[in-house]
Amino acid sequence: MQPVVRRRIAIAAGSLPSTTTTTTTTARVFSSSSRPSYSPPPLSRPKQTPLSLPRQHRPFSTSPLLRQEATSETTPVDNGLPHSGISPLPSRSLISLSGPDAAKFLRGIITNELPTTPSTLTYAAFLSAQGRILNDVFIYLDPRLTSSPPDSFLIEVSTLEAATLVKHLKRYKLRSKCAIALLPQEEASVIAVWGSPDSIPAQGESLRYCPDPRVPSWQRGLVLGGGSGLEGVQMQSEEVYTLLRYANGVAEGQEEIVRDGGLPHESNLDLLGGVDFRKGCYVGQELTIRTEHRGVVRKRILPAMLYPSSASSPPTSLRYEEGDLAGRIQAGSNVTRVGARGRPAGKWLGGRGNLGLVLGRLEMMTDLKLPGEAAVGTGMGFKEGDEFEVEVKGEEGEKVRVKAFVPGWLREKLDEKMEKKGRRH
């Protein structure tokens, strides 16, 4: 502060000459009598050796479902289901969207970018203004109509929700120049392919394959014009494909991803490639981005296995067994810890046989630990040997045990997210 005071006094007294020597890096001003005949060189800060501090994760950063030392069972490869096959998907329908404004219109209402080639597809979701999932969808370029840039798309959605999604699209269409039409199954349908089937139909004008971005070994097939290339092909039932999804913890459709009932992160869309966080604005983006960068995801969809309450111990691996245990459970039923009171550990979403999906609280049903949470210390956290149960519908007091698993892909994706966040911070 002393040089500044001297400078003010000198100016007030008029003692400074018309030319003064100053530097950009210091506030010192020299009087005419003591001023050196040279200009001092600019000062430079001495180099400092950076401190080597341990990396810390913010309590409410996104990725970080921190992994505990204890290990949890992951979904095994041998789950009692066919390792490869082809299934028709009558539970899925296609909506045509075409016109000069189709691409711009879609970008403003979905969570992901659009496909760029006929051999690729986009996994995405339509959200409400509050960031809740309305519909999970696949988007293809329509191979029947080619243009540059692309302006014709096919939107795959649950058949039960197709008419509702058409209304949603028309609500946001306003003056956009595009046509919206629900296609009958005879005109366009979808098949699922997984593994390496012995006899897979060749791709042609009436059949197009696209890799399913959710699972590396899965593909989606567009069947156009009645599916002339599928004659004589051995098909699995859609139930086999559904069980395969359950075994891998992959939800699909609004029977499992409840409409307007959950966030994209809770349904694992952030881990399965369903959200592009660098994308421009879209409906529901604000809460989705805030959850990604500042929130803690406490619940996620997990694969689950049902077993009788009379069993001596919970299963250690997930495997399909025939039966109708899942048919006895009402979708949306609470999953609770055996012998404990308090908030539910999760919700049963649906299933077939002894397999299904639960929306589970990670700190209670798995060994994945949420950052900044004290659940383990309060006795509410996961402990090896914990068992959970769900009520049987229509039979008061009768319950079935539920075991949730952490699939290998989910654990791997969470680890990748945690590393990326660690590098960023």
Tab-separated table of C-alpha atoms in Angstrom, residues 79-365:
chain	number	residue	atom	x	y	z
A	79	ASN	CA	-28.157	-68.257	-16.931
A	80	GLY	CA	-30.191	-71.150	-18.330
A	81	LEU	CA	-31.252	-69.236	-21.479
A	82	PRO	CA	-30.254	-69.697	-25.150
A	83	HIS	CA	-26.938	-68.010	-25.944
A	84	SER	CA	-28.156	-67.027	-29.419
A	85	GLY	CA	-31.424	-66.676	-31.272
A	86	ILE	CA	-33.905	-64.565	-33.216
A	87	SER	CA	-37.220	-63.361	-31.807
A	88	PRO	CA	-40.062	-61.409	-33.410
A	89	LEU	CA	-41.218	-58.505	-31.241
A	90	PRO	CA	-44.969	-57.964	-31.673
A	91	SER	CA	-44.904	-55.903	-28.465
A	92	ARG	CA	-43.025	-53.181	-30.378
A	93	SER	CA	-44.479	-50.877	-33.049
A	94	LEU	CA	-43.034	-48.351	-35.507
A	95	ILE	CA	-44.053	-44.733	-36.064
A	96	SER	CA	-43.049	-42.973	-39.277
A	97	LEU	CA	-41.845	-39.378	-39.057
A	98	SER	CA	-40.839	-37.703	-42.321
A	99	GLY	CA	-40.532	-34.221	-43.803
A	100	PRO	CA	-38.106	-31.303	-44.215
A	101	ASP	CA	-38.286	-30.410	-40.499
A	102	ALA	CA	-38.298	-34.001	-39.139
A	103	ALA	CA	-34.674	-34.026	-37.942
A	104	LYS	CA	-34.837	-30.604	-36.282
A	105	PHE	CA	-38.166	-31.471	-34.671
A	106	LEU	CA	-36.903	-34.760	-33.208
A	107	ARG	CA	-33.666	-33.279	-31.863
A	108	GLY	CA	-35.660	-30.899	-29.695
A	109	ILE	CA	-37.645	-33.604	-27.898
A	110	ILE	CA	-35.326	-36.645	-27.444
A	111	THR	CA	-32.348	-37.281	-25.159
A	112	ASN	CA	-29.888	-38.406	-27.842
A	113	GLU	CA	-28.584	-37.525	-31.283
A	114	LEU	CA	-30.187	-38.992	-34.407
A	115	PRO	CA	-28.717	-41.901	-36.403
A	116	THR	CA	-26.578	-40.898	-39.364
A	117	THR	CA	-26.496	-44.090	-41.477
A	118	PRO	CA	-29.014	-46.852	-42.296
A	119	SER	CA	-26.840	-49.377	-40.435
A	120	THR	CA	-27.068	-47.535	-37.092
A	121	LEU	CA	-29.842	-46.715	-34.670
A	122	THR	CA	-30.291	-44.401	-31.718
A	123	TYR	CA	-31.452	-45.460	-28.253
A	124	ALA	CA	-33.198	-42.522	-26.588
A	125	ALA	CA	-36.185	-41.374	-24.560
A	126	PHE	CA	-38.932	-38.778	-24.680
A	127	LEU	CA	-39.131	-36.863	-21.404
A	128	SER	CA	-41.713	-34.718	-19.693
A	129	ALA	CA	-40.899	-31.087	-18.914
A	130	GLN	CA	-39.997	-32.295	-15.390
A	131	GLY	CA	-37.376	-34.717	-16.764
A	132	ARG	CA	-39.391	-37.927	-16.246
A	133	ILE	CA	-39.371	-40.677	-18.858
A	134	LEU	CA	-42.486	-40.842	-21.034
A	135	ASN	CA	-41.258	-43.411	-23.572
A	136	ASP	CA	-38.001	-45.249	-24.244
A	137	VAL	CA	-37.491	-45.637	-27.995
A	138	PHE	CA	-35.188	-46.732	-30.793
A	139	ILE	CA	-34.868	-44.419	-33.801
A	140	TYR	CA	-33.856	-45.624	-37.277
A	141	LEU	CA	-33.370	-43.935	-40.608
A	142	ASP	CA	-36.280	-45.027	-42.788
A	143	PRO	CA	-34.625	-47.203	-45.499
A	144	ARG	CA	-37.668	-46.807	-47.732
A	145	LEU	CA	-37.058	-43.068	-48.147
A	146	THR	CA	-33.560	-41.803	-48.822
A	147	SER	CA	-32.507	-38.167	-48.929
A	148	SER	CA	-29.508	-36.045	-48.015
A	149	PRO	CA	-29.571	-34.872	-45.315
A	150	PRO	CA	-31.882	-37.573	-43.879
A	151	ASP	CA	-35.438	-36.411	-43.232
A	152	SER	CA	-37.329	-39.697	-42.729
A	153	PHE	CA	-37.200	-41.706	-39.505
A	154	LEU	CA	-38.836	-44.725	-37.879
A	155	ILE	CA	-39.477	-44.593	-34.126
A	156	GLU	CA	-39.766	-47.941	-32.343
A	157	VAL	CA	-41.854	-47.880	-29.179
A	158	SER	CA	-43.968	-50.198	-27.033
A	159	THR	CA	-47.130	-51.203	-28.924
A	160	LEU	CA	-49.227	-50.323	-25.872
A	161	GLU	CA	-47.814	-46.774	-25.929
A	162	ALA	CA	-47.676	-46.175	-29.693
A	163	ALA	CA	-50.941	-44.230	-29.977
A	164	THR	CA	-50.046	-42.130	-26.917
A	165	LEU	CA	-46.640	-41.271	-28.400
A	166	VAL	CA	-48.271	-40.221	-31.693
A	167	LYS	CA	-50.425	-37.754	-29.715
A	168	HIS	CA	-47.316	-36.511	-27.897
A	169	LEU	CA	-45.506	-35.892	-31.182
A	170	LYS	CA	-48.467	-34.015	-32.657
A	171	ARG	CA	-48.652	-31.874	-29.531
A	172	TYR	CA	-45.093	-30.589	-30.090
A	173	LYS	CA	-45.247	-30.523	-33.884
A	174	LEU	CA	-46.884	-27.094	-34.155
A	175	ARG	CA	-45.827	-25.661	-37.552
A	176	SER	CA	-42.991	-28.120	-38.215
A	177	LYS	CA	-43.158	-29.517	-41.732
A	178	CYS	CA	-43.321	-33.261	-41.061
A	179	ALA	CA	-45.842	-36.097	-41.282
A	180	ILE	CA	-46.526	-38.544	-38.427
A	181	ALA	CA	-48.087	-41.980	-38.971
A	182	LEU	CA	-48.398	-45.193	-36.945
A	183	LEU	CA	-47.431	-48.129	-39.186
A	184	PRO	CA	-49.324	-51.461	-39.034
A	185	GLN	CA	-47.308	-54.572	-38.126
A	186	GLU	CA	-47.905	-55.978	-41.631
A	187	GLU	CA	-46.067	-53.013	-43.133
A	188	ALA	CA	-43.162	-52.724	-40.697
A	189	SER	CA	-42.103	-54.708	-37.622
A	190	VAL	CA	-39.063	-55.458	-35.477
A	191	ILE	CA	-37.018	-58.550	-34.602
A	192	ALA	CA	-34.319	-59.056	-31.960
A	193	VAL	CA	-31.112	-60.969	-32.701
A	194	TRP	CA	-28.559	-61.983	-30.079
A	195	GLY	CA	-25.422	-64.072	-30.137
A	196	SER	CA	-24.609	-65.911	-33.379
A	197	PRO	CA	-27.673	-67.819	-34.626
A	198	ASP	CA	-26.994	-70.736	-36.997
A	199	SER	CA	-29.298	-69.427	-39.704
A	200	ILE	CA	-29.613	-65.662	-39.761
A	201	PRO	CA	-31.437	-64.191	-42.785
A	202	ALA	CA	-29.361	-62.122	-45.174
A	203	GLN	CA	-29.839	-58.364	-45.117
A	204	GLY	CA	-31.744	-56.909	-48.036
A	205	GLU	CA	-34.358	-54.350	-49.022
A	206	SER	CA	-36.953	-55.937	-46.757
A	207	LEU	CA	-34.613	-56.628	-43.808
A	208	ARG	CA	-32.099	-54.276	-42.185
A	209	TYR	CA	-29.923	-55.003	-39.148
A	210	CYS	CA	-28.582	-52.424	-36.684
A	211	PRO	CA	-26.372	-53.065	-33.614
A	212	ASP	CA	-28.243	-52.610	-30.349
A	213	PRO	CA	-26.187	-50.005	-28.434
A	214	ARG	CA	-27.241	-51.418	-25.064
A	215	VAL	CA	-25.530	-54.826	-25.308
A	216	PRO	CA	-22.590	-55.524	-27.670
A	217	SER	CA	-23.818	-58.934	-28.895
A	218	TRP	CA	-27.412	-57.807	-29.575
A	219	GLN	CA	-28.898	-56.536	-32.831
A	220	ARG	CA	-32.184	-55.022	-33.883
A	221	GLY	CA	-33.789	-55.931	-37.203
A	222	LEU	CA	-36.224	-53.838	-39.252
A	223	VAL	CA	-38.658	-56.059	-41.168
A	224	LEU	CA	-40.311	-54.163	-44.024
A	225	GLY	CA	-43.086	-55.140	-46.399
A	226	GLY	CA	-44.211	-58.294	-44.603
A	227	GLY	CA	-40.759	-59.823	-44.034
A	228	SER	CA	-40.226	-61.747	-47.234
A	229	GLY	CA	-36.741	-62.826	-46.079
A	230	LEU	CA	-37.841	-64.617	-42.902
A	231	GLU	CA	-39.572	-67.646	-44.400
A	232	GLY	CA	-38.282	-70.880	-42.889
A	233	VAL	CA	-36.145	-69.154	-40.240
A	234	GLN	CA	-36.258	-70.805	-36.814
A	235	MET	CA	-37.517	-68.236	-34.330
A	236	GLN	CA	-37.560	-68.084	-30.542
A	237	SER	CA	-40.623	-66.725	-28.818
A	238	GLU	CA	-40.590	-63.128	-27.609
A	239	GLU	CA	-40.702	-64.470	-24.052
A	240	VAL	CA	-37.157	-65.850	-24.487
A	241	TYR	CA	-35.909	-62.402	-25.477
A	242	THR	CA	-37.765	-60.877	-22.514
A	243	LEU	CA	-36.133	-63.337	-20.106
A	244	LEU	CA	-32.770	-62.538	-21.651
A	245	ARG	CA	-33.373	-58.850	-20.940
A	246	TYR	CA	-34.306	-59.633	-17.359
A	247	ALA	CA	-31.154	-61.689	-16.866
A	248	ASN	CA	-29.066	-58.743	-18.075
A	249	GLY	CA	-31.000	-56.080	-16.188
A	250	VAL	CA	-32.223	-54.287	-19.322
A	251	ALA	CA	-35.693	-52.711	-19.039
A	252	GLU	CA	-37.856	-51.947	-22.064
A	253	GLY	CA	-41.298	-50.436	-22.515
A	254	GLN	CA	-43.612	-48.718	-20.086
A	255	GLU	CA	-44.600	-51.896	-18.295
A	256	GLU	CA	-41.074	-51.828	-16.807
A	257	ILE	CA	-40.062	-48.168	-17.228
A	258	VAL	CA	-43.194	-46.597	-15.804
A	259	ARG	CA	-44.450	-43.632	-17.824
A	260	ASP	CA	-43.771	-40.314	-16.077
A	261	GLY	CA	-42.533	-42.283	-13.080
A	262	GLY	CA	-38.738	-42.119	-13.072
A	263	LEU	CA	-35.579	-40.384	-14.230
A	264	PRO	CA	-33.360	-41.595	-17.098
A	265	HIS	CA	-30.571	-42.411	-14.632
A	266	GLU	CA	-32.831	-44.674	-12.571
A	267	SER	CA	-33.597	-46.721	-15.695
A	268	ASN	CA	-29.856	-46.859	-16.591
A	269	LEU	CA	-30.292	-44.864	-19.809
A	270	ASP	CA	-27.164	-42.887	-18.893
A	271	LEU	CA	-25.143	-46.132	-18.822
A	272	LEU	CA	-26.764	-47.811	-21.844
A	273	GLY	CA	-26.085	-44.984	-24.291
A	274	GLY	CA	-29.566	-43.476	-24.170
A	275	VAL	CA	-28.520	-39.916	-23.223
A	276	ASP	CA	-26.042	-37.594	-24.936
A	277	PHE	CA	-24.937	-35.107	-22.260
A	278	ARG	CA	-23.224	-32.868	-24.838
A	279	LYS	CA	-26.360	-32.552	-26.932
A	280	GLY	CA	-28.251	-29.291	-27.400
A	281	CYS	CA	-31.504	-28.398	-25.682
A	282	TYR	CA	-34.427	-30.814	-25.498
A	283	VAL	CA	-37.549	-31.174	-23.386
A	284	GLY	CA	-36.600	-32.309	-19.849
A	285	GLN	CA	-32.891	-31.593	-20.262
A	286	GLU	CA	-32.435	-29.378	-17.205
A	287	LEU	CA	-33.094	-32.010	-14.526
A	288	THR	CA	-31.251	-34.696	-16.531
A	289	ILE	CA	-28.074	-32.603	-16.752
A	290	ARG	CA	-28.319	-31.522	-13.112
A	291	THR	CA	-28.644	-35.159	-12.015
A	292	GLU	CA	-25.617	-36.108	-14.114
A	293	HIS	CA	-23.327	-33.419	-12.738
A	294	ARG	CA	-24.596	-32.693	-9.233
A	295	GLY	CA	-26.939	-35.442	-8.123
A	296	VAL	CA	-26.616	-38.820	-6.443
A	297	VAL	CA	-28.535	-41.656	-8.122
A	298	ARG	CA	-29.867	-43.687	-5.219
A	299	LYS	CA	-32.058	-46.118	-7.195
A	300	ARG	CA	-31.437	-48.122	-10.364
A	301	ILE	CA	-33.108	-50.966	-12.213
A	302	LEU	CA	-31.461	-54.301	-11.381
A	303	PRO	CA	-32.012	-57.925	-12.446
A	304	ALA	CA	-33.623	-60.010	-9.734
A	305	MET	CA	-34.358	-63.649	-8.975
A	306	LEU	CA	-37.312	-64.969	-6.972
A	307	TYR	CA	-36.972	-67.969	-4.666
A	308	PRO	CA	-39.164	-69.601	-2.001
A	309	SER	CA	-39.153	-68.301	1.551
A	310	SER	CA	-38.415	-71.836	2.692
A	311	ALA	CA	-34.968	-71.833	1.038
A	312	SER	CA	-32.106	-72.217	3.490
A	313	SER	CA	-30.048	-69.416	1.913
A	314	PRO	CA	-30.305	-66.875	-0.915
A	315	PRO	CA	-29.001	-67.893	-4.370
A	316	THR	CA	-25.429	-66.943	-5.262
A	317	SER	CA	-25.954	-66.805	-9.022
A	318	LEU	CA	-28.795	-65.766	-11.288
A	319	ARG	CA	-30.317	-68.592	-13.314
A	320	TYR	CA	-33.674	-69.038	-15.020
A	321	GLU	CA	-35.985	-71.806	-13.801
A	322	GLU	CA	-39.417	-72.593	-15.152
A	323	GLY	CA	-42.397	-71.819	-12.981
A	324	ASP	CA	-44.807	-68.992	-12.258
A	325	LEU	CA	-43.384	-67.231	-9.222
A	326	ALA	CA	-43.256	-63.893	-11.039
A	327	GLY	CA	-46.875	-64.261	-12.152
A	328	ARG	CA	-47.922	-64.173	-8.521
A	329	ILE	CA	-46.325	-60.780	-7.843
A	330	GLN	CA	-48.153	-57.525	-8.571
A	331	ALA	CA	-46.061	-55.007	-10.522
A	332	GLY	CA	-45.215	-52.044	-8.297
A	333	SER	CA	-45.195	-54.086	-5.065
A	334	ASN	CA	-42.725	-52.974	-2.407
A	335	VAL	CA	-39.602	-55.037	-1.782
A	336	THR	CA	-38.654	-55.035	1.913
A	337	ARG	CA	-35.828	-56.409	4.017
A	338	VAL	CA	-36.778	-59.584	5.881
A	339	GLY	CA	-37.450	-58.847	9.554
A	340	ALA	CA	-36.914	-55.101	9.247
A	341	ARG	CA	-39.200	-52.102	9.335
A	342	GLY	CA	-38.855	-48.749	7.639
A	343	ARG	CA	-38.791	-47.596	4.049
A	344	PRO	CA	-38.916	-50.210	1.274
A	345	ALA	CA	-35.674	-51.359	-0.319
A	346	GLY	CA	-37.189	-51.185	-3.795
A	347	LYS	CA	-40.132	-51.946	-6.093
A	348	TRP	CA	-40.883	-55.032	-8.158
A	349	LEU	CA	-41.319	-53.960	-11.797
A	350	GLY	CA	-42.287	-57.229	-13.463
A	351	GLY	CA	-40.990	-60.652	-14.421
A	352	ARG	CA	-41.431	-64.096	-15.998
A	353	GLY	CA	-40.762	-67.450	-14.383
A	354	ASN	CA	-38.363	-66.751	-11.524
A	355	LEU	CA	-36.624	-63.749	-13.146
A	356	GLY	CA	-37.592	-60.095	-13.166
A	357	LEU	CA	-36.533	-56.508	-12.592
A	358	VAL	CA	-36.529	-54.390	-9.453
A	359	LEU	CA	-36.021	-50.668	-8.985
A	360	GLY	CA	-33.728	-51.063	-6.002
A	361	ARG	CA	-32.064	-48.723	-3.539
A	362	LEU	CA	-28.410	-49.377	-4.208
A	363	GLU	CA	-27.154	-48.779	-0.679
A	364	MET	CA	-29.698	-51.279	0.693
A	365	MET	CA	-29.867	-54.054	-1.921
